[in-house]
Amino acid sequence: MSGSKSHLYEFGPFRLDPEQRCLVRDGCFVPLTPKAYELLLVLVRMSGRVVGKDELMKEVWPNTFVEEGNLTQHIFALRKALGESHNEPQYIETIPRRGYRFAAGVLDVRDTGTSYVFETHTEAQIITDIEQETAHERGVEQTDSSDGAAFEESSGQVTFETARGSTAPVFHLKHLIGAGKRWRKSSIIFLPPLIAVVAVFIFGLYRSFDQKNIKPAALFEVRQAVKITNTGNVTTSAISPDGKYIAYAIDDDGKQSLWLRQAAIASQSLIAAPAEVKYIGITFSTDGDYIFYVVYSKGRGTGLLYQVPVLGGDPRQLSADVGTPVTFSPDGKHIAFVRANQASGEDQLMVANADGTGERKLAVRKFPGYGWFPHSGPAWSPDGKVIACLAASVIDGVTNTSVIAVRVKDGAEETITTQNWEYIGQITWISDGSGLLMTARDHASAFYQIWLLSYPDGGVRSVTSDLNNYWNVSLSADSKILATVQRNQLYNIWLTPFDELNHATQVTSGASTYFSVSWTPDGKIVYDSAASGNADIWMMKDDGKGQKQLTADVGKNYASSVSADGRYIVFHSNRSGTYHVWRMNVDGSNPIQLTRGTNETLLPQVSPDSRWVIYQSNGNLWRVPIDGGEPVRLTDKQSARAVFSPDGKLIACWYWDTPGAEQPRLAIIHSEGGQPVRLFESPPAVTLPIFIFPPTIRWARDGRALEYIGNKHDVSNIWVQPLDGSPARQLTKWESDRIVSFAWSPGGKQLAVSRGFDQNDLVLINDLR
């Protein structure tokens, strides 16, 4: 039999089909956006050679102007889809200041029926793949989409549906012929006898295979995601066991409230009225009749656990000291949670009756020697034998978080996986106990994704691989519907003239996150951005053009500060494992590590004479020569976000003169260190937007005032604190958005601001397999 030839590119476990416009891994479709697919196809077709960035942009975006950041963002998405990290590229290799190269060996298969043409660009291994797919037997409908994804919008809901393929077992026989030989292109190998034998073998194997023994964890994948809110202010959520209801919290102007809505229709009811509290966990009881939630109230250091009927009624407080969401035993008679015992310095895994009585301590972790239980919550296994917990520790200055199992009968810990992440958001069990779903951010990524952890073998793979953040996870009892909060930080850089501070112009675009901003002496803007999918340092002109990436494929890089002589940029990076202060030339070349040790060193700032760098580490401020040398500690109390005065003689910072204080104070110390010479209070109506660190501080150009970011009604503006002690005043009068960072241009005529908002919405992932 003969037929038209079709190309199939194979590399590793992947198969790229140009005709069907799809990427397949081990028989399962890998979802890609159309442009990401086109970019991958170009790289694969040109495998082995360096493809310049301009050439790639012309191939993928012909006759269209796009910034380099768009290309970098799609490269990141491809790397995530292929399962590789920036630090260990297996497929896509970055060639600094030149472009990218597809480094893996590519097998070009032209299928003509019974004849096979194998084309290779490396040492050849002739592989025969025999696939037996049983989607039709399981009633799985296959959709045909040239983009590999279908999009549907109706009833105010936006649906993203990935291209469907079989989730039944796909059998592969990889028969090695002539390993180590180099085959010429267009060599035709006829293998009908071999194929006949293999087919009989596979058929017999398939007939003997019992599909009922397939664990859902081995087949788990996302089929359909539906965003069911568009308010952008959802903080956490949980789905009922029957999958019909979702309980979720929203934040409106600093007050949070609890709501219940039906999953199928947009009908919701208020469960708990808005209050100055923070919801850290929502859980349905196993029978679905009650909602259990944990809140932190203003000024209180422990969480309060409440129970409220789903059908309405008054909340009832069950406990006054709960630090995480609760999880239920399979019979619904007991709950488990983590408590932070401040007196003993312990994190305690607690078990109690469902009404909060009868508490007992099951397991303990004590910081720093034995790590701690992160406060995202435990998960009780379906068989009731173990409680899965997050376990964190610091090894060589690097925070590692993993998942362990604690036996209910004796509190003994069992290792589930040796894999570590930087942070894990929340975990939940698949209904048959074959694995756990969780949200987590690995050390090489800037985004929280949904991961699958198989149990008990500990296998790990990502379920999502995109440029969104997913915070919490909650499954229906049959594990077919997942509720999560999709979090996006949509910040851009704005410029505003000194004499018209309320008339800002946006100079960057796109759905990304922009962090710190600073200026070079010649008027360019240096900034941190996740536009590439990773936190990197970039430079651009003050009109937003000429964007140039200065760091790439070397960990996460933040907090850039430019020396006044224009020679260097200092920043902190985890490229060596631990976050440390680094220095590089202003063009991104010649990076040099300035700090060492096991403690993280963060948020560096260069002195006006370009000789010194101040930074924070282990709760104190330090100073190190910009050319390298021994660091010197400047403060002995918790202090952060330091910045030199214009003459270099003083340092301003946030300072906690009282341990455990909710809000720090503005402080001024001598550049040589010591106790504060001045302390200032923030205005009562202003709260400091403390994300991971306190907000940016800048000195006024004349050195007579400090400027900082303050929030009022969840809107950020820049405030000015005169050094003469007079009351702080509001400098900008913006009525929306939040500020992450700001910096004045060298001449003081323009203000660059990283400003935007968080878009946090409730997403249901349906039809899980």
PDB file of N, CA and C in Angstrom, residues 673-718:
ATOM      1  N   GLY A 673      26.364  52.358  60.273  1.00  0.00           N
ATOM      2  CA  GLY A 673      25.593  51.469  61.125  1.00  0.00           C
ATOM      3  C   GLY A 673      25.309  52.072  62.485  1.00  0.00           C
ATOM      4  N   GLY A 674      24.618  51.295  63.329  1.00  0.00           N
ATOM      5  CA  GLY A 674      24.272  51.757  64.671  1.00  0.00           C
ATOM      6  C   GLY A 674      22.775  51.883  64.848  1.00  0.00           C
ATOM      7  N   GLN A 675      22.381  52.512  65.964  1.00  0.00           N
ATOM      8  CA  GLN A 675      20.978  52.689  66.287  1.00  0.00           C
ATOM      9  C   GLN A 675      20.369  53.813  65.444  1.00  0.00           C
ATOM     10  N   PRO A 676      19.045  53.785  65.235  1.00  0.00           N
ATOM     11  CA  PRO A 676      18.396  54.835  64.448  1.00  0.00           C
ATOM     12  C   PRO A 676      18.591  56.219  65.069  1.00  0.00           C
ATOM     13  N   VAL A 677      18.820  57.192  64.218  1.00  0.00           N
ATOM     14  CA  VAL A 677      18.889  58.573  64.679  1.00  0.00           C
ATOM     15  C   VAL A 677      17.537  59.255  64.558  1.00  0.00           C
ATOM     16  N   ARG A 678      16.630  58.709  63.733  1.00  0.00           N
ATOM     17  CA  ARG A 678      15.268  59.213  63.615  1.00  0.00           C
ATOM     18  C   ARG A 678      14.333  58.041  63.354  1.00  0.00           C
ATOM     19  N   LEU A 679      13.112  58.116  63.929  1.00  0.00           N
ATOM     20  CA  LEU A 679      12.052  57.132  63.673  1.00  0.00           C
ATOM     21  C   LEU A 679      10.763  57.874  63.359  1.00  0.00           C
ATOM     22  N   PHE A 680       9.992  57.380  62.399  1.00  0.00           N
ATOM     23  CA  PHE A 680       8.746  58.027  61.982  1.00  0.00           C
ATOM     24  C   PHE A 680       7.615  57.000  61.954  1.00  0.00           C
ATOM     25  N   GLU A 681       6.428  57.460  62.328  1.00  0.00           N
ATOM     26  CA  GLU A 681       5.233  56.627  62.264  1.00  0.00           C
ATOM     27  C   GLU A 681       4.501  56.857  60.946  1.00  0.00           C
ATOM     28  N   SER A 682       3.865  55.821  60.429  1.00  0.00           N
ATOM     29  CA  SER A 682       3.016  55.984  59.246  1.00  0.00           C
ATOM     30  C   SER A 682       1.685  56.600  59.670  1.00  0.00           C
ATOM     31  N   PRO A 683       1.038  57.353  58.775  1.00  0.00           N
ATOM     32  CA  PRO A 683      -0.280  57.905  59.104  1.00  0.00           C
ATOM     33  C   PRO A 683      -1.258  56.795  59.458  1.00  0.00           C
ATOM     34  N   PRO A 684      -2.163  57.011  60.411  1.00  0.00           N
ATOM     35  CA  PRO A 684      -3.070  55.955  60.873  1.00  0.00           C
ATOM     36  C   PRO A 684      -3.912  55.335  59.760  1.00  0.00           C
ATOM     37  N   ALA A 685      -4.319  56.117  58.770  1.00  0.00           N
ATOM     38  CA  ALA A 685      -5.203  55.620  57.716  1.00  0.00           C
ATOM     39  C   ALA A 685      -4.450  54.905  56.606  1.00  0.00           C
ATOM     40  N   VAL A 686      -3.111  54.861  56.703  1.00  0.00           N
ATOM     41  CA  VAL A 686      -2.298  54.286  55.633  1.00  0.00           C
ATOM     42  C   VAL A 686      -1.719  52.957  56.092  1.00  0.00           C
ATOM     43  N   THR A 687      -1.863  51.943  55.258  1.00  0.00           N
ATOM     44  CA  THR A 687      -1.235  50.656  55.539  1.00  0.00           C
ATOM     45  C   THR A 687      -0.112  50.427  54.541  1.00  0.00           C
ATOM     46  N   LEU A 688       0.901  49.717  54.984  1.00  0.00           N
ATOM     47  CA  LEU A 688       2.042  49.437  54.113  1.00  0.00           C
ATOM     48  C   LEU A 688       1.775  48.158  53.332  1.00  0.00           C
ATOM     49  N   PRO A 689       1.895  48.208  52.007  1.00  0.00           N
ATOM     50  CA  PRO A 689       1.651  47.017  51.184  1.00  0.00           C
ATOM     51  C   PRO A 689       2.810  46.047  51.261  1.00  0.00           C
ATOM     52  N   ILE A 690       2.840  45.245  52.313  1.00  0.00           N
ATOM     53  CA  ILE A 690       3.935  44.309  52.510  1.00  0.00           C
ATOM     54  C   ILE A 690       3.587  43.006  51.793  1.00  0.00           C
ATOM     55  N   PHE A 691       4.254  42.747  50.673  1.00  0.00           N
ATOM     56  CA  PHE A 691       4.065  41.504  49.941  1.00  0.00           C
ATOM     57  C   PHE A 691       5.038  40.488  50.545  1.00  0.00           C
ATOM     58  N   ILE A 692       6.180  40.340  49.968  1.00  0.00           N
ATOM     59  CA  ILE A 692       7.238  39.522  50.583  1.00  0.00           C
ATOM     60  C   ILE A 692       8.118  40.419  51.432  1.00  0.00           C
ATOM     61  N   PHE A 693       8.344  41.651  50.949  1.00  0.00           N
ATOM     62  CA  PHE A 693       9.171  42.621  51.655  1.00  0.00           C
ATOM     63  C   PHE A 693       8.363  43.902  51.846  1.00  0.00           C
ATOM     64  N   PRO A 694       8.779  44.760  52.777  1.00  0.00           N
ATOM     65  CA  PRO A 694       8.154  46.073  52.905  1.00  0.00           C
ATOM     66  C   PRO A 694       8.348  46.882  51.624  1.00  0.00           C
ATOM     67  N   PRO A 695       7.565  47.938  51.444  1.00  0.00           N
ATOM     68  CA  PRO A 695       7.596  48.674  50.171  1.00  0.00           C
ATOM     69  C   PRO A 695       8.868  49.497  49.971  1.00  0.00           C
ATOM     70  N   THR A 696       9.052  49.891  48.717  1.00  0.00           N
ATOM     71  CA  THR A 696      10.213  50.696  48.320  1.00  0.00           C
ATOM     72  C   THR A 696      10.262  52.022  49.081  1.00  0.00           C
ATOM     73  N   ILE A 697      11.479  52.432  49.439  1.00  0.00           N
ATOM     74  CA  ILE A 697      11.729  53.763  50.016  1.00  0.00           C
ATOM     75  C   ILE A 697      12.679  54.508  49.084  1.00  0.00           C
ATOM     76  N   ARG A 698      12.442  55.792  48.875  1.00  0.00           N
ATOM     77  CA  ARG A 698      13.385  56.642  48.138  1.00  0.00           C
ATOM     78  C   ARG A 698      13.601  57.931  48.924  1.00  0.00           C
ATOM     79  N   TRP A 699      14.758  58.530  48.729  1.00  0.00           N
ATOM     80  CA  TRP A 699      15.036  59.838  49.296  1.00  0.00           C
ATOM     81  C   TRP A 699      14.597  60.915  48.297  1.00  0.00           C
ATOM     82  N   ALA A 700      14.047  62.011  48.820  1.00  0.00           N
ATOM     83  CA  ALA A 700      13.824  63.167  47.962  1.00  0.00           C
ATOM     84  C   ALA A 700      15.179  63.672  47.474  1.00  0.00           C
ATOM     85  N   ARG A 701      15.197  64.308  46.285  1.00  0.00           N
ATOM     86  CA  ARG A 701      16.471  64.707  45.691  1.00  0.00           C
ATOM     87  C   ARG A 701      17.259  65.668  46.570  1.00  0.00           C
ATOM     88  N   ASP A 702      16.541  66.488  47.368  1.00  0.00           N
ATOM     89  CA  ASP A 702      17.245  67.441  48.231  1.00  0.00           C
ATOM     90  C   ASP A 702      17.642  66.825  49.570  1.00  0.00           C
ATOM     91  N   GLY A 703      17.288  65.543  49.788  1.00  0.00           N
ATOM     92  CA  GLY A 703      17.667  64.858  51.012  1.00  0.00           C
ATOM     93  C   GLY A 703      16.896  65.289  52.237  1.00  0.00           C
ATOM     94  N   ARG A 704      15.805  66.040  52.060  1.00  0.00           N
ATOM     95  CA  ARG A 704      15.061  66.563  53.216  1.00  0.00           C
ATOM     96  C   ARG A 704      13.784  65.793  53.504  1.00  0.00           C
ATOM     97  N   ALA A 705      13.528  64.727  52.769  1.00  0.00           N
ATOM     98  CA  ALA A 705      12.314  63.941  52.992  1.00  0.00           C
ATOM     99  C   ALA A 705      12.522  62.522  52.473  1.00  0.00           C
ATOM    100  N   LEU A 706      11.666  61.619  52.954  1.00  0.00           N
ATOM    101  CA  LEU A 706      11.634  60.242  52.479  1.00  0.00           C
ATOM    102  C   LEU A 706      10.323  60.006  51.743  1.00  0.00           C
ATOM    103  N   GLU A 707      10.381  59.192  50.710  1.00  0.00           N
ATOM    104  CA  GLU A 707       9.186  58.853  49.943  1.00  0.00           C
ATOM    105  C   GLU A 707       8.978  57.342  50.003  1.00  0.00           C
ATOM    106  N   TYR A 708       7.731  56.914  50.140  1.00  0.00           N
ATOM    107  CA  TYR A 708       7.451  55.488  50.257  1.00  0.00           C
ATOM    108  C   TYR A 708       6.048  55.198  49.710  1.00  0.00           C
ATOM    109  N   ILE A 709       5.733  53.919  49.569  1.00  0.00           N
ATOM    110  CA  ILE A 709       4.431  53.496  49.060  1.00  0.00           C
ATOM    111  C   ILE A 709       3.490  53.253  50.237  1.00  0.00           C
ATOM    112  N   GLY A 710       2.310  53.843  50.168  1.00  0.00           N
ATOM    113  CA  GLY A 710       1.291  53.631  51.184  1.00  0.00           C
ATOM    114  C   GLY A 710      -0.039  53.288  50.540  1.00  0.00           C
ATOM    115  N   ASN A 711      -0.820  52.418  51.187  1.00  0.00           N
ATOM    116  CA  ASN A 711      -2.135  52.011  50.680  1.00  0.00           C
ATOM    117  C   ASN A 711      -3.250  52.642  51.491  1.00  0.00           C
ATOM    118  N   LYS A 712      -4.276  53.063  50.780  1.00  0.00           N
ATOM    119  CA  LYS A 712      -5.480  53.573  51.417  1.00  0.00           C
ATOM    120  C   LYS A 712      -6.653  53.031  50.622  1.00  0.00           C
ATOM    121  N   HIS A 713      -7.521  52.250  51.290  1.00  0.00           N
ATOM    122  CA  HIS A 713      -8.641  51.591  50.614  1.00  0.00           C
ATOM    123  C   HIS A 713      -8.145  50.724  49.454  1.00  0.00           C
ATOM    124  N   ASP A 714      -7.050  50.036  49.695  1.00  0.00           N
ATOM    125  CA  ASP A 714      -6.487  49.080  48.739  1.00  0.00           C
ATOM    126  C   ASP A 714      -5.972  49.742  47.462  1.00  0.00           C
ATOM    127  N   VAL A 715      -5.716  51.028  47.494  1.00  0.00           N
ATOM    128  CA  VAL A 715      -5.126  51.754  46.374  1.00  0.00           C
ATOM    129  C   VAL A 715      -3.796  52.338  46.831  1.00  0.00           C
ATOM    130  N   SER A 716      -2.767  52.162  46.008  1.00  0.00           N
ATOM    131  CA  SER A 716      -1.430  52.639  46.374  1.00  0.00           C
ATOM    132  C   SER A 716      -1.178  54.048  45.857  1.00  0.00           C
ATOM    133  N   ASN A 717      -0.487  54.821  46.661  1.00  0.00           N
ATOM    134  CA  ASN A 717       0.043  56.116  46.245  1.00  0.00           C
ATOM    135  C   ASN A 717       1.404  56.313  46.902  1.00  0.00           C
ATOM    136  N   ILE A 718       2.124  57.304  46.435  1.00  0.00           N
ATOM    137  CA  ILE A 718       3.422  57.638  47.016  1.00  0.00           C
ATOM    138  C   ILE A 718       3.217  58.720  48.068  1.00  0.00           C
TER     139      ILE A 718
END
